[in-house]
mmCIF file of C-alpha atoms and ligand atoms in Angstrom:
data_model
loop_
_atom_site.group_PDB
_atom_site.id
_atom_site.type_symbol
_atom_site.label_atom_id
_atom_site.label_comp_id
_atom_site.label_asym_id
_atom_site.label_seq_id
_atom_site.Cartn_x
_atom_site.Cartn_y
_atom_site.Cartn_z
ATOM 1 C CA SER A 1 20.271 7.270 -13.120
ATOM 2 C CA ILE A 2 17.971 4.225 -12.117
ATOM 3 C CA HIS A 3 17.187 6.039 -8.928
ATOM 4 C CA LYS A 4 16.198 9.120 -10.625
ATOM 5 C CA ASP A 5 14.179 7.104 -13.228
ATOM 6 C CA LEU A 6 12.256 5.406 -10.421
ATOM 7 C CA GLU A 7 11.582 8.753 -8.609
ATOM 8 C CA GLU A 8 10.106 10.111 -11.865
ATOM 9 C CA LYS A 9 8.129 6.832 -12.290
ATOM 10 C CA ILE A 10 6.720 7.085 -8.681
ATOM 11 C CA ALA A 11 5.636 10.574 -9.372
ATOM 12 C CA ARG A 12 3.809 9.766 -12.508
ATOM 13 C CA PHE A 13 2.161 6.917 -10.714
ATOM 14 C CA HIS A 14 0.627 8.971 -8.079
ATOM 15 C CA GLN A 15 0.135 11.894 -10.446
ATOM 16 C CA ARG A 16 2.302 14.039 -8.317
ATOM 17 C CA GLU A 17 4.980 16.535 -9.327
ATOM 18 C CA ASP A 18 8.072 14.870 -7.886
ATOM 19 C CA ALA A 19 9.253 12.190 -5.704
ATOM 20 C CA ILE A 20 12.136 11.482 -3.460
ATOM 21 C CA LEU A 21 13.515 7.898 -2.563
ATOM 22 C CA TYR A 22 14.391 6.605 0.993
ATOM 23 C CA ALA A 23 15.836 3.253 2.312
ATOM 24 C CA SER A 24 12.303 2.635 4.087
ATOM 25 C CA CYS A 25 8.955 4.385 4.479
ATOM 26 C CA PHE A 26 10.228 4.499 8.324
ATOM 27 C CA ASP A 27 12.841 6.793 7.062
ATOM 28 C CA ALA A 28 10.398 8.786 4.940
ATOM 29 C CA ASN A 29 8.306 9.442 7.859
ATOM 30 C CA ALA A 30 11.178 10.142 10.079
ATOM 31 C CA GLY A 31 12.384 12.793 7.736
ATOM 32 C CA ILE A 32 9.447 14.695 6.503
ATOM 33 C CA PHE A 33 7.783 16.528 9.603
ATOM 34 C CA GLU A 34 11.082 17.867 10.886
ATOM 35 C CA ALA A 35 11.913 19.329 7.422
ATOM 36 C CA LEU A 36 8.490 20.756 6.802
ATOM 37 C CA LEU A 37 7.228 21.971 10.057
ATOM 38 C CA THR A 38 8.626 24.958 12.442
ATOM 39 C CA PRO A 39 7.662 25.766 16.020
ATOM 40 C CA GLU A 40 5.113 28.120 14.479
ATOM 41 C CA ASP A 41 3.342 25.211 12.745
ATOM 42 C CA ALA A 42 0.847 22.543 13.969
ATOM 43 C CA VAL A 43 0.526 18.814 13.095
ATOM 44 C CA LEU A 44 -2.745 16.963 13.592
ATOM 45 C CA SER A 45 -2.331 13.324 13.775
ATOM 46 C CA ASP A 46 -4.795 10.402 14.135
ATOM 47 C CA GLU A 47 -4.270 8.537 17.524
ATOM 48 C CA LEU A 48 -3.635 5.103 15.637
ATOM 49 C CA ASN A 49 -1.266 6.355 13.105
ATOM 50 C CA HIS A 50 1.686 3.981 12.477
ATOM 51 C CA ALA A 51 4.624 3.924 14.971
ATOM 52 C CA SER A 52 7.060 5.639 12.421
ATOM 53 C CA ILE A 53 4.529 8.581 11.714
ATOM 54 C CA ILE A 54 4.549 9.124 15.548
ATOM 55 C CA ASP A 55 8.238 9.095 15.714
ATOM 56 C CA GLY A 56 8.562 11.454 12.743
ATOM 57 C CA ILE A 57 6.407 13.810 14.450
ATOM 58 C CA ARG A 58 8.368 13.396 17.920
ATOM 59 C CA LEU A 59 11.340 14.608 16.101
ATOM 60 C CA CYS A 60 9.578 17.969 14.769
ATOM 61 C CA LYS A 61 9.029 21.095 16.869
ATOM 62 C CA ALA A 62 5.716 21.759 15.643
ATOM 63 C CA ASN A 63 2.652 22.091 18.105
ATOM 64 C CA LYS A 64 1.121 18.534 18.223
ATOM 65 C CA TYR A 65 -2.556 17.569 18.175
ATOM 66 C CA ARG A 66 -3.736 13.996 18.440
ATOM 67 C CA TYR A 67 -7.232 13.310 17.244
ATOM 68 C CA LYS A 68 -9.456 10.341 18.061
ATOM 69 C CA HIS A 69 -9.269 7.607 15.531
ATOM 70 C CA MET A 70 -11.141 8.752 12.344
ATOM 71 C CA ASP A 71 -13.287 10.938 14.325
ATOM 72 C CA MET A 72 -14.050 14.105 12.220
ATOM 73 C CA GLN A 73 -15.826 15.973 15.114
ATOM 74 C CA ASP A 74 -12.644 15.726 17.026
ATOM 75 C CA LEU A 75 -10.432 16.589 13.993
ATOM 76 C CA GLU A 76 -12.425 19.664 13.283
ATOM 77 C CA ALA A 77 -12.210 20.744 17.029
ATOM 78 C CA LYS A 78 -8.505 20.340 16.878
ATOM 79 C CA LEU A 79 -8.310 22.118 13.571
ATOM 80 C CA GLN A 80 -10.149 25.026 15.148
ATOM 81 C CA GLU A 81 -7.674 25.058 18.144
ATOM 82 C CA ALA A 82 -4.838 25.084 15.793
ATOM 83 C CA GLN A 83 -5.896 28.121 13.688
ATOM 84 C CA LYS A 84 -3.446 30.129 15.741
ATOM 85 C CA HIS A 85 -0.615 28.485 13.984
ATOM 86 C CA ARG A 86 1.060 29.441 10.701
ATOM 87 C CA LEU A 87 0.437 26.083 8.958
ATOM 88 C CA ARG A 88 -1.532 23.080 9.731
ATOM 89 C CA LEU A 89 -0.759 19.602 8.556
ATOM 90 C CA VAL A 90 -3.327 16.685 9.047
ATOM 91 C CA ALA A 91 -1.366 13.402 9.013
ATOM 92 C CA THR A 92 -3.177 9.903 8.720
ATOM 93 C CA ASP A 93 -2.459 6.381 7.545
ATOM 94 C CA GLY A 94 -4.659 5.958 4.176
ATOM 95 C CA ALA A 95 -5.485 2.628 5.560
ATOM 96 C CA PHE A 96 -4.807 1.248 9.056
ATOM 97 C CA SER A 97 -3.145 -2.062 9.062
ATOM 98 C CA MET A 98 -4.333 -3.531 12.372
ATOM 99 C CA ASP A 99 -7.941 -3.377 11.754
ATOM 100 C CA GLY A 100 -7.988 -2.914 7.753
ATOM 101 C CA ASP A 101 -9.973 0.367 8.061
ATOM 102 C CA ILE A 102 -9.640 3.032 5.681
ATOM 103 C CA ALA A 103 -9.362 6.828 6.649
ATOM 104 C CA PRO A 104 -12.367 8.981 5.721
ATOM 105 C CA LEU A 105 -10.309 11.050 3.342
ATOM 106 C CA ARG A 106 -13.030 12.852 1.709
ATOM 107 C CA GLU A 107 -14.204 14.249 4.938
ATOM 108 C CA ILE A 108 -10.603 14.975 6.032
ATOM 109 C CA CYS A 109 -9.926 16.731 2.715
ATOM 110 C CA GLN A 110 -13.104 18.897 3.180
ATOM 111 C CA LEU A 111 -12.066 19.883 6.859
ATOM 112 C CA ALA A 112 -8.598 20.509 5.444
ATOM 113 C CA GLN A 113 -10.001 22.933 2.889
ATOM 114 C CA LYS A 114 -12.266 24.778 5.376
ATOM 115 C CA TYR A 115 -9.588 25.108 7.982
ATOM 116 C CA ASP A 116 -6.703 25.855 5.399
ATOM 117 C CA ALA A 117 -4.579 22.818 6.317
ATOM 118 C CA LEU A 118 -2.324 20.311 4.287
ATOM 119 C CA VAL A 119 -3.063 16.545 4.146
ATOM 120 C CA PHE A 120 -0.335 13.982 4.418
ATOM 121 C CA ILE A 121 -1.065 10.268 3.996
ATOM 122 C CA ASP A 122 0.961 7.092 4.714
ATOM 123 C CA GLU A 123 0.003 4.811 1.912
ATOM 124 C CA CYS A 124 2.080 1.628 2.923
ATOM 125 C CA HIS A 125 -1.270 -0.334 3.276
ATOM 126 C CA ALA A 126 -2.756 0.996 0.067
ATOM 127 C CA THR A 127 -0.158 1.569 -2.776
ATOM 128 C CA GLY A 128 -0.461 -0.890 -5.397
ATOM 129 C CA PHE A 129 -3.883 -2.172 -4.949
ATOM 130 C CA LEU A 130 -6.413 0.193 -3.450
ATOM 131 C CA GLY A 131 -8.379 2.215 -5.895
ATOM 132 C CA PRO A 132 -9.456 1.365 -9.577
ATOM 133 C CA ASN A 133 -5.901 1.479 -10.785
ATOM 134 C CA GLY A 134 -3.978 0.576 -7.494
ATOM 135 C CA ARG A 135 -2.856 4.284 -6.810
ATOM 136 C CA GLY A 136 -4.113 3.992 -3.243
ATOM 137 C CA THR A 137 -6.689 5.325 -0.801
ATOM 138 C CA ASP A 138 -6.818 8.802 -2.555
ATOM 139 C CA GLU A 139 -7.752 7.171 -5.782
ATOM 140 C CA LEU A 140 -10.289 5.017 -4.083
ATOM 141 C CA LEU A 141 -11.820 7.964 -2.526
ATOM 142 C CA GLY A 142 -11.600 10.281 -5.311
ATOM 143 C CA VAL A 143 -9.396 12.848 -3.751
ATOM 144 C CA MET A 144 -6.164 12.523 -5.699
ATOM 145 C CA ASP A 145 -5.976 16.243 -6.197
ATOM 146 C CA LYS A 146 -6.664 17.133 -2.604
ATOM 147 C CA VAL A 147 -4.095 15.154 -0.794
ATOM 148 C CA THR A 148 -0.875 17.141 -0.779
ATOM 149 C CA ILE A 149 1.716 14.602 0.342
ATOM 150 C CA ILE A 150 2.190 10.896 0.238
ATOM 151 C CA ASN A 151 4.706 8.775 1.803
ATOM 152 C CA SER A 152 4.777 5.022 1.013
ATOM 153 C CA THR A 153 6.709 1.895 1.018
ATOM 154 C CA LEU A 154 8.278 -0.112 -1.966
ATOM 155 C CA GLY A 155 8.465 -3.113 0.347
ATOM 156 C CA LYS A 156 4.902 -4.300 0.853
ATOM 157 C CA ALA A 157 2.613 -4.637 -2.074
ATOM 158 C CA LEU A 158 5.341 -3.519 -4.501
ATOM 159 C CA GLY A 159 7.166 -6.513 -3.503
ATOM 160 C CA GLY A 160 10.711 -5.344 -2.950
ATOM 161 C CA ALA A 161 11.051 -5.925 0.689
ATOM 162 C CA ALA A 162 12.649 -2.558 1.173
ATOM 163 C CA GLY A 163 12.532 1.122 0.057
ATOM 164 C CA GLY A 164 10.118 4.147 0.881
ATOM 165 C CA TYR A 165 9.446 7.548 -0.815
ATOM 166 C CA THR A 166 7.627 10.892 -0.342
ATOM 167 C CA THR A 167 5.793 12.172 -3.412
ATOM 168 C CA GLY A 168 4.158 15.630 -3.650
ATOM 169 C CA PRO A 169 4.856 19.070 -4.935
ATOM 170 C CA LYS A 170 7.953 19.752 -6.406
ATOM 171 C CA PRO A 171 9.262 22.549 -3.838
ATOM 172 C CA LEU A 172 8.570 20.074 -1.114
ATOM 173 C CA ILE A 173 10.750 17.370 -2.583
ATOM 174 C CA ASP A 174 13.443 19.912 -3.296
ATOM 175 C CA LEU A 175 13.255 20.878 0.430
ATOM 176 C CA LEU A 176 13.532 17.294 1.667
ATOM 177 C CA ARG A 177 16.696 16.654 -0.703
ATOM 178 C CA GLN A 178 18.172 19.673 1.420
ATOM 179 C CA ARG A 179 16.960 18.991 4.829
ATOM 180 C CA SER A 180 15.653 15.439 5.365
ATOM 181 C CA ARG A 181 18.076 13.725 7.647
ATOM 182 C CA PRO A 182 17.321 9.975 6.760
ATOM 183 C CA TYR A 183 17.846 11.026 2.996
ATOM 184 C CA LEU A 184 20.887 12.984 3.648
ATOM 185 C CA PHE A 185 22.873 10.738 6.127
ATOM 186 C CA SER A 186 22.006 7.248 4.927
ATOM 187 C CA ASN A 187 22.812 5.105 2.084
ATOM 188 C CA SER A 188 20.419 5.179 -0.971
ATOM 189 C CA LEU A 189 18.608 2.167 -1.904
ATOM 190 C CA PRO A 190 20.455 -0.880 -3.457
ATOM 191 C CA PRO A 191 20.095 -1.056 -7.231
ATOM 192 C CA ALA A 192 18.342 -4.383 -7.267
ATOM 193 C CA VAL A 193 15.617 -3.225 -5.000
ATOM 194 C CA VAL A 194 15.404 -0.078 -7.443
ATOM 195 C CA GLY A 195 14.992 -2.368 -10.468
ATOM 196 C CA CYS A 196 12.433 -4.633 -8.600
ATOM 197 C CA ALA A 197 10.217 -1.618 -7.682
ATOM 198 C CA SER A 198 10.423 -0.179 -11.171
ATOM 199 C CA LYS A 199 9.280 -3.298 -12.619
ATOM 200 C CA ALA A 200 6.274 -3.580 -10.261
ATOM 201 C CA LEU A 201 5.336 -0.002 -11.129
ATOM 202 C CA ASP A 202 5.600 -0.881 -14.907
ATOM 203 C CA LEU A 203 3.183 -3.911 -14.334
ATOM 204 C CA LEU A 204 0.808 -1.610 -12.477
ATOM 205 C CA MET A 205 0.796 1.055 -15.100
ATOM 206 C CA GLU A 206 0.447 -1.219 -18.009
ATOM 207 C CA SER A 207 -2.875 -2.621 -16.911
ATOM 208 C CA ASN A 208 -5.179 -2.224 -14.006
ATOM 209 C CA ALA A 209 -5.913 -6.120 -14.004
ATOM 210 C CA ILE A 210 -3.818 -6.700 -10.853
ATOM 211 C CA ALA A 211 -5.470 -3.835 -8.835
ATOM 212 C CA GLN A 212 -8.995 -5.043 -9.899
ATOM 213 C CA SER A 213 -8.271 -8.671 -9.103
ATOM 214 C CA MET A 214 -7.365 -7.509 -5.542
ATOM 215 C CA ALA A 215 -10.800 -6.226 -5.003
ATOM 216 C CA ALA A 216 -12.395 -9.409 -6.215
ATOM 217 C CA LYS A 217 -10.102 -11.602 -4.128
ATOM 218 C CA THR A 218 -10.579 -9.639 -1.086
ATOM 219 C CA GLN A 219 -14.451 -9.644 -1.346
ATOM 220 C CA ARG A 220 -14.420 -13.493 -1.949
ATOM 221 C CA PHE A 221 -12.398 -14.080 1.225
ATOM 222 C CA ARG A 222 -14.307 -11.572 3.348
ATOM 223 C CA SER A 223 -17.670 -12.810 2.275
ATOM 224 C CA LYS A 224 -16.873 -16.351 2.579
ATOM 225 C CA MET A 225 -15.330 -16.033 5.990
ATOM 226 C CA THR A 226 -18.413 -14.098 7.230
ATOM 227 C CA ALA A 227 -20.688 -16.648 5.919
ATOM 228 C CA ALA A 228 -18.745 -19.279 7.641
ATOM 229 C CA GLY A 229 -19.453 -17.485 10.901
ATOM 230 C CA PHE A 230 -16.219 -15.373 11.544
ATOM 231 C CA THR A 231 -16.118 -11.629 12.231
ATOM 232 C CA ILE A 232 -13.693 -9.770 9.867
ATOM 233 C CA SER A 233 -12.707 -6.296 11.013
ATOM 234 C CA GLY A 234 -12.505 -3.524 8.402
ATOM 235 C CA LYS A 235 -14.044 -3.171 5.030
ATOM 236 C CA ASP A 236 -12.938 -3.841 1.510
ATOM 237 C CA HIS A 237 -9.201 -4.156 2.540
ATOM 238 C CA PRO A 238 -7.027 -7.119 1.599
ATOM 239 C CA ILE A 239 -5.769 -7.057 5.178
ATOM 240 C CA CYS A 240 -8.379 -9.200 6.813
ATOM 241 C CA PRO A 241 -8.137 -9.437 10.518
ATOM 242 C CA VAL A 242 -10.212 -12.413 11.825
ATOM 243 C CA MET A 243 -11.349 -11.172 15.245
ATOM 244 C CA LEU A 244 -11.039 -13.862 17.917
ATOM 245 C CA GLY A 245 -10.562 -11.939 21.091
ATOM 246 C CA ASP A 246 -8.478 -14.427 23.002
ATOM 247 C CA ALA A 247 -4.723 -14.276 22.688
ATOM 248 C CA ARG A 248 -4.251 -18.028 23.167
ATOM 249 C CA LEU A 249 -6.910 -18.961 20.704
ATOM 250 C CA ALA A 250 -5.176 -16.772 18.118
ATOM 251 C CA ALA A 251 -1.873 -18.209 18.574
ATOM 252 C CA VAL A 252 -3.131 -21.937 18.518
ATOM 253 C CA MET A 253 -5.205 -21.419 15.630
ATOM 254 C CA ALA A 254 -2.530 -19.534 13.588
ATOM 255 C CA GLU A 255 -0.223 -22.468 14.387
ATOM 256 C CA ASP A 256 -2.806 -25.041 13.127
ATOM 257 C CA MET A 257 -3.395 -22.881 9.834
ATOM 258 C CA LEU A 258 0.551 -23.257 9.452
ATOM 259 C CA ASN A 259 0.333 -26.959 9.872
ATOM 260 C CA ARG A 260 -2.222 -26.872 6.987
ATOM 261 C CA GLY A 261 0.201 -24.922 4.848
ATOM 262 C CA ILE A 262 -1.341 -21.523 5.159
ATOM 263 C CA TYR A 263 0.894 -18.893 6.807
ATOM 264 C CA VAL A 264 -1.119 -16.383 8.885
ATOM 265 C CA ILE A 265 -0.050 -14.437 11.903
ATOM 266 C CA GLY A 266 -1.805 -14.234 15.247
ATOM 267 C CA PHE A 267 -1.449 -10.708 16.788
ATOM 268 C CA SER A 268 -2.255 -10.072 20.710
ATOM 269 C CA TYR A 269 -1.503 -7.561 23.324
ATOM 270 C CA PRO A 270 0.520 -5.292 23.282
ATOM 271 C CA VAL A 271 0.512 -5.007 19.410
ATOM 272 C CA VAL A 272 -3.435 -4.827 19.641
ATOM 273 C CA PRO A 273 -5.567 -3.898 22.648
ATOM 274 C CA LYS A 274 -6.271 -6.475 25.170
ATOM 275 C CA GLY A 275 -9.118 -8.806 24.346
ATOM 276 C CA LYS A 276 -8.844 -8.057 20.777
ATOM 277 C CA ALA A 277 -6.564 -10.783 19.614
ATOM 278 C CA ARG A 278 -6.772 -11.635 15.991
ATOM 279 C CA ILE A 279 -5.345 -13.485 13.254
ATOM 280 C CA ARG A 280 -4.362 -11.126 10.369
ATOM 281 C CA VAL A 281 -4.682 -12.575 6.818
ATOM 282 C CA GLN A 282 -3.371 -10.782 3.862
ATOM 283 C CA ILE A 283 -4.711 -11.375 0.482
ATOM 284 C CA SER A 284 -2.147 -11.232 -2.277
ATOM 285 C CA ALA A 285 -2.518 -10.873 -6.179
ATOM 286 C CA VAL A 286 -0.987 -14.191 -6.476
ATOM 287 C CA HIS A 287 -3.534 -15.985 -4.604
ATOM 288 C CA SER A 288 -5.898 -18.066 -6.977
ATOM 289 C CA ASP A 289 -9.768 -18.474 -5.895
ATOM 290 C CA GLU A 290 -8.688 -21.986 -5.035
ATOM 291 C CA ASP A 291 -6.191 -20.763 -2.504
ATOM 292 C CA ILE A 292 -8.779 -18.493 -0.911
ATOM 293 C CA ASP A 293 -11.416 -21.106 -0.794
ATOM 294 C CA ARG A 294 -8.885 -23.662 0.790
ATOM 295 C CA CYS A 295 -7.889 -21.085 3.300
ATOM 296 C CA VAL A 296 -11.569 -20.607 4.247
ATOM 297 C CA GLU A 297 -11.951 -24.356 4.573
ATOM 298 C CA ALA A 298 -8.850 -24.532 6.761
ATOM 299 C CA PHE A 299 -10.132 -21.682 8.979
ATOM 300 C CA THR A 300 -13.514 -23.397 9.441
ATOM 301 C CA GLU A 301 -12.073 -26.796 10.363
ATOM 302 C CA VAL A 302 -9.506 -25.115 12.721
ATOM 303 C CA GLY A 303 -12.150 -22.766 14.248
ATOM 304 C CA ARG A 304 -14.420 -25.671 14.946
ATOM 305 C CA LYS A 305 -11.667 -27.652 16.504
ATOM 306 C CA HIS A 306 -10.703 -24.850 18.815
ATOM 307 C CA GLY A 307 -14.246 -23.673 19.818
ATOM 308 C CA ALA A 308 -14.103 -20.381 17.883
ATOM 309 C CA LEU A 309 -16.986 -21.666 15.664
ATOM 310 C CA PRO A 310 -20.005 -23.739 16.934
HETATM 311 N N1 LIG B 401 4.085 3.277 7.613
HETATM 312 C C1 LIG B 401 3.000 2.262 7.726
HETATM 313 C C2 LIG B 401 1.728 2.490 7.844
HETATM 314 C C3 LIG B 401 3.575 0.763 7.911
HETATM 315 O O1 LIG B 401 2.734 -0.072 8.055
HETATM 316 C C4 LIG B 401 5.003 0.705 7.746
HETATM 317 C C5 LIG B 401 5.631 -0.859 7.896
HETATM 318 O O2 LIG B 401 4.986 -1.705 8.714
HETATM 319 C C6 LIG B 401 5.723 1.626 7.712
HETATM 320 C C7 LIG B 401 5.291 2.932 7.441
HETATM 321 C C8 LIG B 401 7.395 1.470 7.485
HETATM 322 O O3 LIG B 401 7.519 0.979 6.144
HETATM 323 P P1 LIG B 401 8.910 0.327 5.730
HETATM 324 O O4 LIG B 401 8.919 -1.053 6.136
HETATM 325 O O5 LIG B 401 9.089 0.657 4.264
HETATM 326 O O6 LIG B 401 10.065 1.135 6.613
#
């Protein structure tokens, strides 16, 4: 019953008809495309979508189109090409975790309407903090009624370290319960994780204070770091990639930040393209303004020490 309660709560949180739980969002992404799409259908996927979306799409027999990252002209061309198929599904991350950029969902939904396509978003990097009430990218961009399917995780902002789900129209969720392989052939979520996620959703639905504070904290970090001379990729997202370019520089700076008690992670090739190494900072609701200021000060010191700042 706690699992059923949580599914109902997730659907209510996202203002959707129903929801289905998985052990992870990786599983939710692995299960949906194969269950929903046939060889007569088409799926159109952003080239920088998360690995689990790519793998989920690999498992289905639909016709596959890959459009250039957030490129609406290319998406439109691919949608035109895909008119010959029975059903079209546009699949995109709501927010892309490596660069902290947000998908142009308004434009995507307009194109989907024009070319009779469904829209699927992966909200792992949006659920719980983007939008005025933390509902996600669709709330932030005012298209909650236009996005058909949401997959997301209970393991990131919602804090449970595990769990995922699909939420959307009831007939789709009914279909997934009958056909989705990671749902049918794997254990359900441990009860403690269900309890934790359920409480996290209660906190978010009681008040929008947490979600609102995220926007302010993100803005504080991004603007102070930019003023200090750093380049932060993306816009308005609490994932703040501090762009450094050089892989070794990112590694030694991250290590020095850790020596100062600040846990940030350096990313370099092959996780990101060559020459685009960065330190990815993630702002959390539990960070205080003082924490953020201390982080910026540490970055400034470490950046000067290693020549990333003059
Ligand atoms: N989708 C995106 C965009 C992700 O970033 C991740 C995790 O990194 C996943 C799906 C998988 O989520 P989970 O950890 O719940 O399997």
